[in-house]
PDB file of C-alpha atoms in Angstrom:
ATOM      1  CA  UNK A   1    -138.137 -33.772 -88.748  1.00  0.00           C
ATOM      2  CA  UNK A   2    -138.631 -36.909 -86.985  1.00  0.00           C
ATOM      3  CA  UNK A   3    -135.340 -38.563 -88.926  1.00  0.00           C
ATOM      4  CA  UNK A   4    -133.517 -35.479 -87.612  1.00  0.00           C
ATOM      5  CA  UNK A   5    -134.448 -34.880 -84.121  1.00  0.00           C
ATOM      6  CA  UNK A   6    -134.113 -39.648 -83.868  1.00  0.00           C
ATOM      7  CA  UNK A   7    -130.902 -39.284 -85.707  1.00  0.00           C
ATOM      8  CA  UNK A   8    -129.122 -35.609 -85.107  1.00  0.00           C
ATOM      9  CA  UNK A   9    -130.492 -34.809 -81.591  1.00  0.00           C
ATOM     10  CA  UNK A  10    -128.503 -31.743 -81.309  1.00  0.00           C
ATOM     11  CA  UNK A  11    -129.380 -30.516 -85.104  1.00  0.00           C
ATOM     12  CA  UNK A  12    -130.428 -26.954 -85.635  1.00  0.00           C
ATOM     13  CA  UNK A  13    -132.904 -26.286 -88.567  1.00  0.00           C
ATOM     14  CA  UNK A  14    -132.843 -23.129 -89.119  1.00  0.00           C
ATOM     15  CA  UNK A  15    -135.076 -22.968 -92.356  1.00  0.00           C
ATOM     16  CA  UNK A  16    -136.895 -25.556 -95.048  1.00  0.00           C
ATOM     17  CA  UNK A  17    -139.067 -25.555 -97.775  1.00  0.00           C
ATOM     18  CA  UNK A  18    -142.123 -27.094 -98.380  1.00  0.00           C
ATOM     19  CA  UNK A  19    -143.877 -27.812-101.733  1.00  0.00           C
ATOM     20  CA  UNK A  20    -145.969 -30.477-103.327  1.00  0.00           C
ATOM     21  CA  UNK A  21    -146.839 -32.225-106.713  1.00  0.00           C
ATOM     22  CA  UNK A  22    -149.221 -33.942-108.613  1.00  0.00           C
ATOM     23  CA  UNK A  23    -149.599 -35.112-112.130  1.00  0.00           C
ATOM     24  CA  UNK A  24    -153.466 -34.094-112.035  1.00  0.00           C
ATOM     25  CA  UNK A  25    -153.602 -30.604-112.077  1.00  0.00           C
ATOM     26  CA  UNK A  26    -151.352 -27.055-111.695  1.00  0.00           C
ATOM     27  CA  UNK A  27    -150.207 -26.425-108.067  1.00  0.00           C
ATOM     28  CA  UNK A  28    -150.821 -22.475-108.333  1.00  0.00           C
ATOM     29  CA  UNK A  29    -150.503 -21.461-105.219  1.00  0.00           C
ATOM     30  CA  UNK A  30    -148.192 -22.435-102.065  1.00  0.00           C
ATOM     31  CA  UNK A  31    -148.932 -25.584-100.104  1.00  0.00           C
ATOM     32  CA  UNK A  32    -149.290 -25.347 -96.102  1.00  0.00           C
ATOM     33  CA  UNK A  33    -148.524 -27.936 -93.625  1.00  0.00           C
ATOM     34  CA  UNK A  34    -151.006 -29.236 -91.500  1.00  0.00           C
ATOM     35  CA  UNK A  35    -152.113 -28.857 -87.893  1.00  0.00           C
ATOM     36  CA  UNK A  36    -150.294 -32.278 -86.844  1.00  0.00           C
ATOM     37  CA  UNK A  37    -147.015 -30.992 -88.686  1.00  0.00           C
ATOM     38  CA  UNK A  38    -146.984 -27.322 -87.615  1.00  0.00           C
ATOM     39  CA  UNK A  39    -147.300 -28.670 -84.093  1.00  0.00           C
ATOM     40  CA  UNK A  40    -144.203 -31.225 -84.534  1.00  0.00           C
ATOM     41  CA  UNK A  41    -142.418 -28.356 -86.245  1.00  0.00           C
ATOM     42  CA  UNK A  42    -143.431 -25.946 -83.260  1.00  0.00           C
ATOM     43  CA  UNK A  43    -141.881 -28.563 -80.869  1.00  0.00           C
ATOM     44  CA  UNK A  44    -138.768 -28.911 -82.451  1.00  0.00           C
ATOM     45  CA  UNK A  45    -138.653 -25.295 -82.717  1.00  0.00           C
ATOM     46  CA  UNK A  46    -138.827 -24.589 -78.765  1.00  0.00           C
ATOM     47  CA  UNK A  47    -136.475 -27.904 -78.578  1.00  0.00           C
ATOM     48  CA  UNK A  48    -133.411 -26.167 -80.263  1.00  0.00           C
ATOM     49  CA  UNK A  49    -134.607 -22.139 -78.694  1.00  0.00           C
ATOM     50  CA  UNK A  50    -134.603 -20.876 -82.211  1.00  0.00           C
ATOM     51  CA  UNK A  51    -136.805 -20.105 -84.905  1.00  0.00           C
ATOM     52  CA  UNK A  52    -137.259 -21.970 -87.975  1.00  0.00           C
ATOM     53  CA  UNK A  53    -137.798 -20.173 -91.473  1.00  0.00           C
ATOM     54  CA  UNK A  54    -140.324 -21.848 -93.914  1.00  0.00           C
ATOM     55  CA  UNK A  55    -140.319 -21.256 -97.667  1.00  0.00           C
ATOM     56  CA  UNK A  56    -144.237 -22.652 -99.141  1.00  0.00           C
ATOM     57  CA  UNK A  57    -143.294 -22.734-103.077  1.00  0.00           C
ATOM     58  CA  UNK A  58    -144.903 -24.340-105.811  1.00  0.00           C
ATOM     59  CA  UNK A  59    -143.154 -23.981-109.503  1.00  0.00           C
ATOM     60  CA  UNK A  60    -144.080 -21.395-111.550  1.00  0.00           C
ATOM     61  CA  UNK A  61    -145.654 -19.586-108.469  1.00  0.00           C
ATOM     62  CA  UNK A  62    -145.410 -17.479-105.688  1.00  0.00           C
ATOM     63  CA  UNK A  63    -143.039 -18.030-102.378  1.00  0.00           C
ATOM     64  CA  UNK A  64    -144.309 -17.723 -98.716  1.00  0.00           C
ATOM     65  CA  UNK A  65    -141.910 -16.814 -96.367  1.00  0.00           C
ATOM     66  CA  UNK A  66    -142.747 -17.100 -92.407  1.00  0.00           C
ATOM     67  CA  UNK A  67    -139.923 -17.124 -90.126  1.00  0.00           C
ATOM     68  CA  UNK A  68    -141.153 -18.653 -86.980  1.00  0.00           C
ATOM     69  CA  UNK A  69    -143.925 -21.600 -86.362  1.00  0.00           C
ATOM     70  CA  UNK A  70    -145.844 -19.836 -83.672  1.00  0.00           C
ATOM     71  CA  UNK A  71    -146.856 -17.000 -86.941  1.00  0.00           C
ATOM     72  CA  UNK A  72    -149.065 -20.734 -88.390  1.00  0.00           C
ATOM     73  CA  UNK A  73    -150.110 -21.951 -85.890  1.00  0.00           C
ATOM     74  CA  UNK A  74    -150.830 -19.075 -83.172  1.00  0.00           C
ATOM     75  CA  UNK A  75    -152.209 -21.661 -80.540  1.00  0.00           C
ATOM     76  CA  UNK A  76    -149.703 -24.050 -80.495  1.00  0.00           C
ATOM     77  CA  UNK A  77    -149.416 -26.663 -77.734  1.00  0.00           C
ATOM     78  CA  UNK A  78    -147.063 -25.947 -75.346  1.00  0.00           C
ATOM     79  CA  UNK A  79    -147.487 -26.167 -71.774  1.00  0.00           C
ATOM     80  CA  UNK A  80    -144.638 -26.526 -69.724  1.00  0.00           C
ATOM     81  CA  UNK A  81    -146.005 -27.649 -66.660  1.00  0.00           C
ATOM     82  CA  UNK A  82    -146.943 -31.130 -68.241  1.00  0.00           C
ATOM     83  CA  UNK A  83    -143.553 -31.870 -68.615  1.00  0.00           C
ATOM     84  CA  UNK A  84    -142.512 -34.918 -66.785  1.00  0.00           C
ATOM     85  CA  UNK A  85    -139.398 -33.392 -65.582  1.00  0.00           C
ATOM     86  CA  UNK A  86    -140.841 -30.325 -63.924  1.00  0.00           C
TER      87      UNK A  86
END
């Protein structure tokens, strides 16, 4: 999201998937982001005024769909009065 929002300043994202892998065990279940990258996700999601869909998916297994950052992470950051433009 970072490449994006440096390179494509004016991209919309309006969904993506996450997953993961390892050569250790079976992934059985979906993978969530963490705290740091809901919140980055959150930010870019108030940047462009639209929500972003998110597909967790791990092979073989189930797919979680959440449309909309705020349904993860509930207390998100985002306090406009900080803003050094305001």
């Amino acid at each position: 999201m970072f490449t994006v929002g440096a390179a494509y300043p004016d991209a919309v994202i309006e969904s993506m998937v996450v997953t993961a892998h390892t050569d250790h065990f079976k992934i059985e279940q979906p993978v969530t982001c963490c705290g740091s990258c809901l919140q980055v996700m959150a930010e870019f999601e108030r940047k462009q005024d639209k929500e972003i869909e998110v597909l967790f998916y791990c092979i073989d297994g189930k797919i979680l769909k959440v449309k909309g950052i705020k349904n993860l992470l509930p207390f998100v950051f985002a306090e406009d009065r900080l803003r050094l433009d305001s």
